[in-house]
Amino acid sequence: MSNGNKSLKKFFKSNNFIGSYKSVDSIPSFNNISECCFIGRSNVGKSSLINAITNNKKLAKTSKTPGRTQSINIFNISEGINLVDLPGYGYAKVSKVLQNQLSDLVQNYFEFRSNLIHVFVLIDIKVGIKNSDIDMFDILNNFQKKFSIILTKIDKCPKSFIAEQNTSTLSLMKNYNNFFSNLFYSSAKTKHGIYDIQKDLYALSLDS
Ligand code: GDP
């Protein structure tokens, strides 16, 4: 194992759940530690990805309690950066009223949370980009937030399909080139791509 790989492992090994918040106002400033948030359609693999990044199977509960999925959950990594789990969107089982409340919570977070430095939008590679994802890119564009895309669950697809999704995603991102940064791939199952995401998060923690 390279030294870089070892120190990254060490960095992410020190992780803990800080809290669950139902409004942006109630989130403390945490001494202005920078935050990177994760968002995507429900079932996209967000919890599994956060667990894979931190190598902690229990951190973001994959078997989620309803209360926790409707709030902003924050995890600290080595006092260097906070990872923020935002409520998923496009969840058919929650009422329109609740969907609107969740959407307000997320938009308030983008608009008012000054600790936020980068957004990771997760897309299930097999499902592809849907209208609700495009709405999310537009929101991020409006709030002038830098974002990256993570195509998740790549263990489910052949390489040729991954290549097709790569081309179409990058083509769409030409419309967002002021704020789009990187395209990542991940499998929480095989851990493919996790190292690249960890490297990026670590670099973001140093930048800020
Ligand atoms: P969330 O709702 O976005 O937090 O999604 P979860 O992390 O709970 O994952 C939703 C479902 O997808 C679960 O059944 C996971 O086991 C599965 N899943 C998540 N990530 C992967 C992955 O990388 N590969 C495969 N094959 N399944 C995954």
JSON list of C-alpha atoms and ligand atoms in Angstrom, two decimals:
[
{"chain": "A", "resi": 1, "resn": "MET", "atom": "CA", "xyz": [0.00, 0.00, 0.00]},
{"chain": "A", "resi": 2, "resn": "SER", "atom": "CA", "xyz": [1.43, 3.44, -0.92]},
{"chain": "A", "resi": 3, "resn": "ASN", "atom": "CA", "xyz": [2.04, 6.07, 1.75]},
{"chain": "A", "resi": 4, "resn": "GLY", "atom": "CA", "xyz": [-0.65, 8.29, 0.21]},
{"chain": "A", "resi": 5, "resn": "ASN", "atom": "CA", "xyz": [-3.15, 5.49, 0.36]},
{"chain": "A", "resi": 6, "resn": "LYS", "atom": "CA", "xyz": [-2.21, 4.79, 4.00]},
{"chain": "A", "resi": 7, "resn": "SER", "atom": "CA", "xyz": [-2.62, 8.40, 5.10]},
{"chain": "A", "resi": 8, "resn": "LEU", "atom": "CA", "xyz": [-5.97, 8.66, 3.31]},
{"chain": "A", "resi": 9, "resn": "LYS", "atom": "CA", "xyz": [-7.15, 5.54, 5.13]},
{"chain": "A", "resi": 10, "resn": "LYS", "atom": "CA", "xyz": [-6.07, 7.12, 8.39]},
{"chain": "A", "resi": 11, "resn": "PHE", "atom": "CA", "xyz": [-7.82, 10.40, 7.54]},
{"chain": "A", "resi": 12, "resn": "PHE", "atom": "CA", "xyz": [-11.17, 8.71, 6.85]},
{"chain": "A", "resi": 13, "resn": "LYS", "atom": "CA", "xyz": [-10.82, 6.25, 9.71]},
{"chain": "A", "resi": 14, "resn": "SER", "atom": "CA", "xyz": [-11.46, 9.00, 12.22]},
{"chain": "A", "resi": 15, "resn": "ASN", "atom": "CA", "xyz": [-15.15, 9.57, 11.50]},
{"chain": "A", "resi": 16, "resn": "ASN", "atom": "CA", "xyz": [-18.15, 10.23, 13.64]},
{"chain": "A", "resi": 17, "resn": "PHE", "atom": "CA", "xyz": [-21.79, 11.19, 13.40]},
{"chain": "A", "resi": 18, "resn": "ILE", "atom": "CA", "xyz": [-22.25, 14.75, 14.68]},
{"chain": "A", "resi": 19, "resn": "GLY", "atom": "CA", "xyz": [-25.98, 15.25, 14.40]},
{"chain": "A", "resi": 20, "resn": "SER", "atom": "CA", "xyz": [-29.24, 15.29, 12.54]},
{"chain": "A", "resi": 21, "resn": "TYR", "atom": "CA", "xyz": [-30.87, 18.67, 11.77]},
{"chain": "A", "resi": 22, "resn": "LYS", "atom": "CA", "xyz": [-34.35, 19.55, 10.59]},
{"chain": "A", "resi": 23, "resn": "SER", "atom": "CA", "xyz": [-33.57, 23.14, 9.71]},
{"chain": "A", "resi": 24, "resn": "VAL", "atom": "CA", "xyz": [-30.50, 24.94, 8.42]},
{"chain": "A", "resi": 25, "resn": "ASP", "atom": "CA", "xyz": [-30.69, 27.50, 11.23]},
{"chain": "A", "resi": 26, "resn": "SER", "atom": "CA", "xyz": [-30.25, 24.77, 13.82]},
{"chain": "A", "resi": 27, "resn": "ILE", "atom": "CA", "xyz": [-26.91, 23.54, 12.41]},
{"chain": "A", "resi": 28, "resn": "PRO", "atom": "CA", "xyz": [-23.97, 24.90, 14.43]},
{"chain": "A", "resi": 29, "resn": "SER", "atom": "CA", "xyz": [-21.07, 26.51, 12.60]},
{"chain": "A", "resi": 30, "resn": "PHE", "atom": "CA", "xyz": [-18.62, 23.82, 13.83]},
{"chain": "A", "resi": 31, "resn": "ASN", "atom": "CA", "xyz": [-15.79, 26.37, 13.81]},
{"chain": "A", "resi": 32, "resn": "ASN", "atom": "CA", "xyz": [-16.44, 26.82, 10.11]},
{"chain": "A", "resi": 33, "resn": "ILE", "atom": "CA", "xyz": [-15.20, 23.35, 9.14]},
{"chain": "A", "resi": 34, "resn": "SER", "atom": "CA", "xyz": [-15.88, 22.99, 5.42]},
{"chain": "A", "resi": 35, "resn": "GLU", "atom": "CA", "xyz": [-18.66, 20.75, 4.27]},
{"chain": "A", "resi": 36, "resn": "CYS", "atom": "CA", "xyz": [-19.16, 18.55, 1.21]},
{"chain": "A", "resi": 37, "resn": "CYS", "atom": "CA", "xyz": [-22.68, 17.27, 0.75]},
{"chain": "A", "resi": 38, "resn": "PHE", "atom": "CA", "xyz": [-24.13, 14.23, -1.00]},
{"chain": "A", "resi": 39, "resn": "ILE", "atom": "CA", "xyz": [-27.50, 14.27, -2.70]},
{"chain": "A", "resi": 40, "resn": "GLY", "atom": "CA", "xyz": [-29.43, 12.10, -5.13]},
{"chain": "A", "resi": 41, "resn": "ARG", "atom": "CA", "xyz": [-32.70, 10.31, -5.82]},
{"chain": "A", "resi": 42, "resn": "SER", "atom": "CA", "xyz": [-33.74, 8.00, -3.03]},
{"chain": "A", "resi": 43, "resn": "ASN", "atom": "CA", "xyz": [-32.18, 4.54, -3.28]},
{"chain": "A", "resi": 44, "resn": "VAL", "atom": "CA", "xyz": [-29.28, 5.88, -5.34]},
{"chain": "A", "resi": 45, "resn": "GLY", "atom": "CA", "xyz": [-26.80, 4.34, -2.88]},
{"chain": "A", "resi": 46, "resn": "LYS", "atom": "CA", "xyz": [-25.96, 7.46, -0.84]},
{"chain": "A", "resi": 47, "resn": "SER", "atom": "CA", "xyz": [-25.71, 5.77, 2.55]},
{"chain": "A", "resi": 48, "resn": "SER", "atom": "CA", "xyz": [-23.73, 2.87, 1.13]},
{"chain": "A", "resi": 49, "resn": "LEU", "atom": "CA", "xyz": [-21.32, 5.32, -0.50]},
{"chain": "A", "resi": 50, "resn": "ILE", "atom": "CA", "xyz": [-20.77, 7.33, 2.69]},
{"chain": "A", "resi": 51, "resn": "ASN", "atom": "CA", "xyz": [-20.15, 4.07, 4.54]},
{"chain": "A", "resi": 52, "resn": "ALA", "atom": "CA", "xyz": [-17.67, 2.95, 1.86]},
{"chain": "A", "resi": 53, "resn": "ILE", "atom": "CA", "xyz": [-15.79, 6.29, 1.91]},
{"chain": "A", "resi": 54, "resn": "THR", "atom": "CA", "xyz": [-15.43, 6.12, 5.68]},
{"chain": "A", "resi": 55, "resn": "ASN", "atom": "CA", "xyz": [-14.98, 2.34, 5.76]},
{"chain": "A", "resi": 56, "resn": "ASN", "atom": "CA", "xyz": [-17.63, 2.32, 8.49]},
{"chain": "A", "resi": 57, "resn": "LYS", "atom": "CA", "xyz": [-20.58, 0.07, 7.76]},
{"chain": "A", "resi": 58, "resn": "LYS", "atom": "CA", "xyz": [-22.73, 1.70, 10.40]},
{"chain": "A", "resi": 59, "resn": "LEU", "atom": "CA", "xyz": [-22.10, 5.41, 9.86]},
{"chain": "A", "resi": 60, "resn": "ALA", "atom": "CA", "xyz": [-24.90, 6.38, 7.49]},
{"chain": "A", "resi": 61, "resn": "LYS", "atom": "CA", "xyz": [-27.58, 3.87, 8.30]},
{"chain": "A", "resi": 62, "resn": "THR", "atom": "CA", "xyz": [-28.42, 1.89, 5.17]},
{"chain": "A", "resi": 63, "resn": "SER", "atom": "CA", "xyz": [-31.52, 0.57, 6.84]},
{"chain": "A", "resi": 64, "resn": "LYS", "atom": "CA", "xyz": [-32.76, 4.04, 7.52]},
{"chain": "A", "resi": 65, "resn": "THR", "atom": "CA", "xyz": [-35.21, 5.30, 10.07]},
{"chain": "A", "resi": 66, "resn": "PRO", "atom": "CA", "xyz": [-37.73, 7.67, 8.42]},
{"chain": "A", "resi": 67, "resn": "GLY", "atom": "CA", "xyz": [-36.83, 10.55, 10.76]},
{"chain": "A", "resi": 68, "resn": "ARG", "atom": "CA", "xyz": [-33.20, 10.48, 9.85]},
{"chain": "A", "resi": 69, "resn": "THR", "atom": "CA", "xyz": [-33.75, 10.43, 6.10]},
{"chain": "A", "resi": 70, "resn": "GLN", "atom": "CA", "xyz": [-35.85, 13.60, 6.35]},
{"chain": "A", "resi": 71, "resn": "SER", "atom": "CA", "xyz": [-33.13, 15.61, 7.96]},
{"chain": "A", "resi": 72, "resn": "ILE", "atom": "CA", "xyz": [-29.62, 16.84, 7.27]},
{"chain": "A", "resi": 73, "resn": "ASN", "atom": "CA", "xyz": [-27.12, 14.38, 8.76]},
{"chain": "A", "resi": 74, "resn": "ILE", "atom": "CA", "xyz": [-23.58, 15.49, 9.40]},
{"chain": "A", "resi": 75, "resn": "PHE", "atom": "CA", "xyz": [-20.44, 13.38, 9.85]},
{"chain": "A", "resi": 76, "resn": "ASN", "atom": "CA", "xyz": [-17.02, 14.70, 10.76]},
{"chain": "A", "resi": 77, "resn": "ILE", "atom": "CA", "xyz": [-13.81, 13.35, 9.28]},
{"chain": "A", "resi": 78, "resn": "SER", "atom": "CA", "xyz": [-10.59, 13.90, 11.26]},
{"chain": "A", "resi": 79, "resn": "GLU", "atom": "CA", "xyz": [-11.67, 17.41, 12.29]},
{"chain": "A", "resi": 80, "resn": "GLY", "atom": "CA", "xyz": [-10.77, 18.29, 8.68]},
{"chain": "A", "resi": 81, "resn": "ILE", "atom": "CA", "xyz": [-14.01, 18.17, 6.77]},
{"chain": "A", "resi": 82, "resn": "ASN", "atom": "CA", "xyz": [-17.69, 17.39, 7.33]},
{"chain": "A", "resi": 83, "resn": "LEU", "atom": "CA", "xyz": [-19.63, 15.05, 5.06]},
{"chain": "A", "resi": 84, "resn": "VAL", "atom": "CA", "xyz": [-23.28, 16.00, 4.82]},
{"chain": "A", "resi": 85, "resn": "ASP", "atom": "CA", "xyz": [-26.01, 13.54, 3.91]},
{"chain": "A", "resi": 86, "resn": "LEU", "atom": "CA", "xyz": [-28.98, 15.46, 2.46]},
{"chain": "A", "resi": 87, "resn": "PRO", "atom": "CA", "xyz": [-32.48, 13.98, 2.10]},
{"chain": "A", "resi": 88, "resn": "GLY", "atom": "CA", "xyz": [-33.02, 12.06, -1.14]},
{"chain": "A", "resi": 89, "resn": "TYR", "atom": "CA", "xyz": [-35.39, 13.40, -3.78]},
{"chain": "A", "resi": 90, "resn": "GLY", "atom": "CA", "xyz": [-37.99, 11.78, -6.02]},
{"chain": "A", "resi": 91, "resn": "TYR", "atom": "CA", "xyz": [-39.17, 9.48, -3.26]},
{"chain": "A", "resi": 92, "resn": "ALA", "atom": "CA", "xyz": [-42.60, 8.28, -4.42]},
{"chain": "A", "resi": 93, "resn": "LYS", "atom": "CA", "xyz": [-43.64, 7.05, -0.96]},
{"chain": "A", "resi": 94, "resn": "VAL", "atom": "CA", "xyz": [-43.64, 10.43, 0.74]},
{"chain": "A", "resi": 95, "resn": "SER", "atom": "CA", "xyz": [-46.49, 12.89, 0.31]},
{"chain": "A", "resi": 96, "resn": "LYS", "atom": "CA", "xyz": [-46.26, 15.95, -1.94]},
{"chain": "A", "resi": 97, "resn": "VAL", "atom": "CA", "xyz": [-46.32, 18.17, 1.17]},
{"chain": "A", "resi": 98, "resn": "LEU", "atom": "CA", "xyz": [-43.36, 16.35, 2.67]},
{"chain": "A", "resi": 99, "resn": "GLN", "atom": "CA", "xyz": [-41.52, 16.35, -0.66]},
{"chain": "A", "resi": 100, "resn": "ASN", "atom": "CA", "xyz": [-41.94, 20.13, -0.81]},
{"chain": "A", "resi": 101, "resn": "GLN", "atom": "CA", "xyz": [-40.71, 20.51, 2.79]},
{"chain": "A", "resi": 102, "resn": "LEU", "atom": "CA", "xyz": [-37.65, 18.40, 2.00]},
{"chain": "A", "resi": 103, "resn": "SER", "atom": "CA", "xyz": [-36.99, 20.39, -1.13]},
{"chain": "A", "resi": 104, "resn": "ASP", "atom": "CA", "xyz": [-37.17, 23.64, 0.89]},
{"chain": "A", "resi": 105, "resn": "LEU", "atom": "CA", "xyz": [-34.76, 22.19, 3.47]},
{"chain": "A", "resi": 106, "resn": "VAL", "atom": "CA", "xyz": [-32.24, 21.25, 0.77]},
{"chain": "A", "resi": 107, "resn": "GLN", "atom": "CA", "xyz": [-32.56, 24.56, -1.06]},
{"chain": "A", "resi": 108, "resn": "ASN", "atom": "CA", "xyz": [-32.12, 26.48, 2.20]},
{"chain": "A", "resi": 109, "resn": "TYR", "atom": "CA", "xyz": [-29.01, 24.45, 2.86]},
{"chain": "A", "resi": 110, "resn": "PHE", "atom": "CA", "xyz": [-27.57, 25.39, -0.55]},
{"chain": "A", "resi": 111, "resn": "GLU", "atom": "CA", "xyz": [-28.56, 29.02, -0.18]},
{"chain": "A", "resi": 112, "resn": "PHE", "atom": "CA", "xyz": [-27.57, 29.75, 3.40]},
{"chain": "A", "resi": 113, "resn": "ARG", "atom": "CA", "xyz": [-24.95, 27.26, 4.57]},
{"chain": "A", "resi": 114, "resn": "SER", "atom": "CA", "xyz": [-21.68, 29.14, 4.28]},
{"chain": "A", "resi": 115, "resn": "ASN", "atom": "CA", "xyz": [-19.59, 26.06, 5.27]},
{"chain": "A", "resi": 116, "resn": "LEU", "atom": "CA", "xyz": [-20.65, 24.30, 2.05]},
{"chain": "A", "resi": 117, "resn": "ILE", "atom": "CA", "xyz": [-17.81, 24.07, -0.49]},
{"chain": "A", "resi": 118, "resn": "HIS", "atom": "CA", "xyz": [-18.81, 21.24, -2.80]},
{"chain": "A", "resi": 119, "resn": "VAL", "atom": "CA", "xyz": [-21.85, 19.16, -3.77]},
{"chain": "A", "resi": 120, "resn": "PHE", "atom": "CA", "xyz": [-21.71, 15.54, -4.97]},
{"chain": "A", "resi": 121, "resn": "VAL", "atom": "CA", "xyz": [-24.78, 14.54, -6.98]},
{"chain": "A", "resi": 122, "resn": "LEU", "atom": "CA", "xyz": [-25.22, 10.77, -7.09]},
{"chain": "A", "resi": 123, "resn": "ILE", "atom": "CA", "xyz": [-26.78, 9.05, -10.09]},
{"chain": "A", "resi": 124, "resn": "ASP", "atom": "CA", "xyz": [-27.54, 5.32, -10.19]},
{"chain": "A", "resi": 125, "resn": "ILE", "atom": "CA", "xyz": [-25.73, 4.38, -13.40]},
{"chain": "A", "resi": 126, "resn": "LYS", "atom": "CA", "xyz": [-28.42, 1.90, -14.45]},
{"chain": "A", "resi": 127, "resn": "VAL", "atom": "CA", "xyz": [-31.25, 4.38, -13.93]},
{"chain": "A", "resi": 128, "resn": "GLY", "atom": "CA", "xyz": [-29.38, 7.26, -15.57]},
{"chain": "A", "resi": 129, "resn": "ILE", "atom": "CA", "xyz": [-30.12, 10.98, -15.37]},
{"chain": "A", "resi": 130, "resn": "LYS", "atom": "CA", "xyz": [-33.82, 11.77, -14.85]},
{"chain": "A", "resi": 131, "resn": "ASN", "atom": "CA", "xyz": [-35.71, 15.07, -14.95]},
{"chain": "A", "resi": 132, "resn": "SER", "atom": "CA", "xyz": [-35.45, 15.41, -11.17]},
{"chain": "A", "resi": 133, "resn": "ASP", "atom": "CA", "xyz": [-31.64, 15.22, -11.49]},
{"chain": "A", "resi": 134, "resn": "ILE", "atom": "CA", "xyz": [-31.68, 17.93, -14.14]},
{"chain": "A", "resi": 135, "resn": "ASP", "atom": "CA", "xyz": [-33.81, 20.05, -11.77]},
{"chain": "A", "resi": 136, "resn": "MET", "atom": "CA", "xyz": [-31.07, 19.51, -9.16]},
{"chain": "A", "resi": 137, "resn": "PHE", "atom": "CA", "xyz": [-28.30, 20.61, -11.59]},
{"chain": "A", "resi": 138, "resn": "ASP", "atom": "CA", "xyz": [-30.35, 23.72, -12.38]},
{"chain": "A", "resi": 139, "resn": "ILE", "atom": "CA", "xyz": [-30.79, 24.51, -8.67]},
{"chain": "A", "resi": 140, "resn": "LEU", "atom": "CA", "xyz": [-27.05, 24.16, -8.10]},
{"chain": "A", "resi": 141, "resn": "ASN", "atom": "CA", "xyz": [-26.39, 26.35, -11.10]},
{"chain": "A", "resi": 142, "resn": "ASN", "atom": "CA", "xyz": [-28.77, 29.00, -9.76]},
{"chain": "A", "resi": 143, "resn": "PHE", "atom": "CA", "xyz": [-27.10, 28.96, -6.35]},
{"chain": "A", "resi": 144, "resn": "GLN", "atom": "CA", "xyz": [-23.68, 28.96, -8.05]},
{"chain": "A", "resi": 145, "resn": "LYS", "atom": "CA", "xyz": [-22.53, 25.84, -6.23]},
{"chain": "A", "resi": 146, "resn": "LYS", "atom": "CA", "xyz": [-19.65, 23.77, -7.53]},
{"chain": "A", "resi": 147, "resn": "PHE", "atom": "CA", "xyz": [-20.64, 20.15, -8.00]},
{"chain": "A", "resi": 148, "resn": "SER", "atom": "CA", "xyz": [-19.39, 16.76, -9.14]},
{"chain": "A", "resi": 149, "resn": "ILE", "atom": "CA", "xyz": [-21.36, 13.73, -10.27]},
{"chain": "A", "resi": 150, "resn": "ILE", "atom": "CA", "xyz": [-20.87, 10.21, -8.94]},
{"chain": "A", "resi": 151, "resn": "LEU", "atom": "CA", "xyz": [-22.29, 7.38, -11.06]},
{"chain": "A", "resi": 152, "resn": "THR", "atom": "CA", "xyz": [-23.06, 4.71, -8.48]},
{"chain": "A", "resi": 153, "resn": "LYS", "atom": "CA", "xyz": [-23.48, 0.91, -8.49]},
{"chain": "A", "resi": 154, "resn": "ILE", "atom": "CA", "xyz": [-21.14, 0.41, -11.45]},
{"chain": "A", "resi": 155, "resn": "ASP", "atom": "CA", "xyz": [-20.64, -3.23, -10.45]},
{"chain": "A", "resi": 156, "resn": "LYS", "atom": "CA", "xyz": [-24.07, -3.82, -12.01]},
{"chain": "A", "resi": 157, "resn": "CYS", "atom": "CA", "xyz": [-23.05, -2.75, -15.53]},
{"chain": "A", "resi": 158, "resn": "PRO", "atom": "CA", "xyz": [-20.72, -3.89, -18.30]},
{"chain": "A", "resi": 159, "resn": "LYS", "atom": "CA", "xyz": [-17.85, -1.57, -19.25]},
{"chain": "A", "resi": 160, "resn": "SER", "atom": "CA", "xyz": [-19.50, -0.64, -22.56]},
{"chain": "A", "resi": 161, "resn": "PHE", "atom": "CA", "xyz": [-22.55, 0.73, -20.73]},
{"chain": "A", "resi": 162, "resn": "ILE", "atom": "CA", "xyz": [-20.33, 2.69, -18.31]},
{"chain": "A", "resi": 163, "resn": "ALA", "atom": "CA", "xyz": [-18.57, 4.22, -21.34]},
{"chain": "A", "resi": 164, "resn": "GLU", "atom": "CA", "xyz": [-21.94, 5.24, -22.87]},
{"chain": "A", "resi": 165, "resn": "GLN", "atom": "CA", "xyz": [-23.09, 6.85, -19.60]},
{"chain": "A", "resi": 166, "resn": "ASN", "atom": "CA", "xyz": [-19.75, 8.64, -19.34]},
{"chain": "A", "resi": 167, "resn": "THR", "atom": "CA", "xyz": [-20.18, 10.18, -22.80]},
{"chain": "A", "resi": 168, "resn": "SER", "atom": "CA", "xyz": [-23.80, 11.23, -22.32]},
{"chain": "A", "resi": 169, "resn": "THR", "atom": "CA", "xyz": [-23.19, 12.65, -18.84]},
{"chain": "A", "resi": 170, "resn": "LEU", "atom": "CA", "xyz": [-20.21, 14.71, -19.98]},
{"chain": "A", "resi": 171, "resn": "SER", "atom": "CA", "xyz": [-22.19, 15.91, -22.96]},
{"chain": "A", "resi": 172, "resn": "LEU", "atom": "CA", "xyz": [-25.01, 17.15, -20.70]},
{"chain": "A", "resi": 173, "resn": "MET", "atom": "CA", "xyz": [-22.49, 18.80, -18.39]},
{"chain": "A", "resi": 174, "resn": "LYS", "atom": "CA", "xyz": [-21.41, 21.13, -21.22]},
{"chain": "A", "resi": 175, "resn": "ASN", "atom": "CA", "xyz": [-24.52, 23.09, -20.18]},
{"chain": "A", "resi": 176, "resn": "TYR", "atom": "CA", "xyz": [-23.17, 23.44, -16.65]},
{"chain": "A", "resi": 177, "resn": "ASN", "atom": "CA", "xyz": [-19.49, 24.08, -17.27]},
{"chain": "A", "resi": 178, "resn": "ASN", "atom": "CA", "xyz": [-19.30, 27.03, -14.86]},
{"chain": "A", "resi": 179, "resn": "PHE", "atom": "CA", "xyz": [-20.00, 24.82, -11.88]},
{"chain": "A", "resi": 180, "resn": "PHE", "atom": "CA", "xyz": [-19.45, 21.20, -12.92]},
{"chain": "A", "resi": 181, "resn": "SER", "atom": "CA", "xyz": [-16.09, 19.83, -11.71]},
{"chain": "A", "resi": 182, "resn": "ASN", "atom": "CA", "xyz": [-15.62, 16.06, -11.98]},
{"chain": "A", "resi": 183, "resn": "LEU", "atom": "CA", "xyz": [-17.27, 12.82, -12.93]},
{"chain": "A", "resi": 184, "resn": "PHE", "atom": "CA", "xyz": [-16.64, 9.87, -10.60]},
{"chain": "A", "resi": 185, "resn": "TYR", "atom": "CA", "xyz": [-17.74, 6.24, -10.61]},
{"chain": "A", "resi": 186, "resn": "SER", "atom": "CA", "xyz": [-18.34, 4.12, -7.58]},
{"chain": "A", "resi": 187, "resn": "SER", "atom": "CA", "xyz": [-19.30, 0.73, -6.35]},
{"chain": "A", "resi": 188, "resn": "ALA", "atom": "CA", "xyz": [-19.94, 0.37, -2.66]},
{"chain": "A", "resi": 189, "resn": "LYS", "atom": "CA", "xyz": [-19.92, -3.35, -3.31]},
{"chain": "A", "resi": 190, "resn": "THR", "atom": "CA", "xyz": [-16.49, -3.76, -4.96]},
{"chain": "A", "resi": 191, "resn": "LYS", "atom": "CA", "xyz": [-15.12, -0.43, -3.61]},
{"chain": "A", "resi": 192, "resn": "HIS", "atom": "CA", "xyz": [-14.23, 0.56, -7.17]},
{"chain": "A", "resi": 193, "resn": "GLY", "atom": "CA", "xyz": [-13.74, 4.33, -7.43]},
{"chain": "A", "resi": 194, "resn": "ILE", "atom": "CA", "xyz": [-13.87, 4.95, -3.68]},
{"chain": "A", "resi": 195, "resn": "TYR", "atom": "CA", "xyz": [-10.18, 5.88, -3.53]},
{"chain": "A", "resi": 196, "resn": "ASP", "atom": "CA", "xyz": [-10.62, 8.60, -6.18]},
{"chain": "A", "resi": 197, "resn": "ILE", "atom": "CA", "xyz": [-13.52, 10.12, -4.23]},
{"chain": "A", "resi": 198, "resn": "GLN", "atom": "CA", "xyz": [-11.51, 10.01, -1.00]},
{"chain": "A", "resi": 199, "resn": "LYS", "atom": "CA", "xyz": [-8.60, 11.76, -2.74]},
{"chain": "A", "resi": 200, "resn": "ASP", "atom": "CA", "xyz": [-10.92, 14.48, -3.98]},
{"chain": "A", "resi": 201, "resn": "LEU", "atom": "CA", "xyz": [-12.52, 15.00, -0.56]},
{"chain": "A", "resi": 202, "resn": "TYR", "atom": "CA", "xyz": [-9.10, 15.17, 1.06]},
{"chain": "A", "resi": 203, "resn": "ALA", "atom": "CA", "xyz": [-7.95, 17.76, -1.48]},
{"chain": "A", "resi": 204, "resn": "LEU", "atom": "CA", "xyz": [-11.14, 19.75, -0.84]},
{"chain": "A", "resi": 205, "resn": "SER", "atom": "CA", "xyz": [-10.42, 19.68, 2.91]},
{"chain": "A", "resi": 206, "resn": "LEU", "atom": "CA", "xyz": [-7.00, 21.23, 2.27]},
{"chain": "A", "resi": 207, "resn": "ASP", "atom": "CA", "xyz": [-8.26, 23.84, -0.19]},
{"chain": "A", "resi": 208, "resn": "SER", "atom": "CA", "xyz": [-10.67, 25.39, 2.22]},
{"chain": "B", "resi": 1, "resn": "GDP", "atom": "P1", "xyz": [-29.85, 5.58, -0.35]},
{"chain": "B", "resi": 1, "resn": "GDP", "atom": "O1", "xyz": [-31.34, 5.48, -0.22]},
{"chain": "B", "resi": 1, "resn": "GDP", "atom": "O2", "xyz": [-29.46, 6.48, -1.47]},
{"chain": "B", "resi": 1, "resn": "GDP", "atom": "O3", "xyz": [-29.11, 5.91, 0.92]},
{"chain": "B", "resi": 1, "resn": "GDP", "atom": "O4", "xyz": [-29.34, 4.12, -0.84]},
{"chain": "B", "resi": 1, "resn": "GDP", "atom": "P2", "xyz": [-28.73, 2.89, -0.01]},
{"chain": "B", "resi": 1, "resn": "GDP", "atom": "O5", "xyz": [-27.28, 3.12, 0.27]},
{"chain": "B", "resi": 1, "resn": "GDP", "atom": "O6", "xyz": [-29.62, 2.54, 1.11]},
{"chain": "B", "resi": 1, "resn": "GDP", "atom": "O7", "xyz": [-28.81, 1.77, -1.14]},
{"chain": "B", "resi": 1, "resn": "GDP", "atom": "C1", "xyz": [-30.02, 1.42, -1.77]},
{"chain": "B", "resi": 1, "resn": "GDP", "atom": "C2", "xyz": [-29.93, -0.01, -2.29]},
{"chain": "B", "resi": 1, "resn": "GDP", "atom": "O8", "xyz": [-28.91, -0.11, -3.29]},
{"chain": "B", "resi": 1, "resn": "GDP", "atom": "C3", "xyz": [-29.54, -1.02, -1.18]},
{"chain": "B", "resi": 1, "resn": "GDP", "atom": "O9", "xyz": [-30.23, -2.22, -1.44]},
{"chain": "B", "resi": 1, "resn": "GDP", "atom": "C4", "xyz": [-28.04, -1.21, -1.39]},
{"chain": "B", "resi": 1, "resn": "GDP", "atom": "O10", "xyz": [-27.58, -2.47, -0.96]},
{"chain": "B", "resi": 1, "resn": "GDP", "atom": "C5", "xyz": [-27.90, -1.06, -2.91]},
{"chain": "B", "resi": 1, "resn": "GDP", "atom": "N1", "xyz": [-26.58, -0.52, -3.28]},
{"chain": "B", "resi": 1, "resn": "GDP", "atom": "C6", "xyz": [-26.01, 0.59, -2.82]},
{"chain": "B", "resi": 1, "resn": "GDP", "atom": "N2", "xyz": [-24.80, 0.80, -3.38]},
{"chain": "B", "resi": 1, "resn": "GDP", "atom": "C7", "xyz": [-24.59, -0.25, -4.21]},
{"chain": "B", "resi": 1, "resn": "GDP", "atom": "C8", "xyz": [-23.51, -0.63, -5.09]},
{"chain": "B", "resi": 1, "resn": "GDP", "atom": "O11", "xyz": [-22.48, 0.03, -5.23]},
{"chain": "B", "resi": 1, "resn": "GDP", "atom": "N3", "xyz": [-23.69, -1.78, -5.82]},
{"chain": "B", "resi": 1, "resn": "GDP", "atom": "C9", "xyz": [-24.81, -2.55, -5.73]},
{"chain": "B", "resi": 1, "resn": "GDP", "atom": "N4", "xyz": [-24.88, -3.63, -6.50]},
{"chain": "B", "resi": 1, "resn": "GDP", "atom": "N5", "xyz": [-25.85, -2.22, -4.92]},
{"chain": "B", "resi": 1, "resn": "GDP", "atom": "C10", "xyz": [-25.75, -1.09, -4.17]}
]
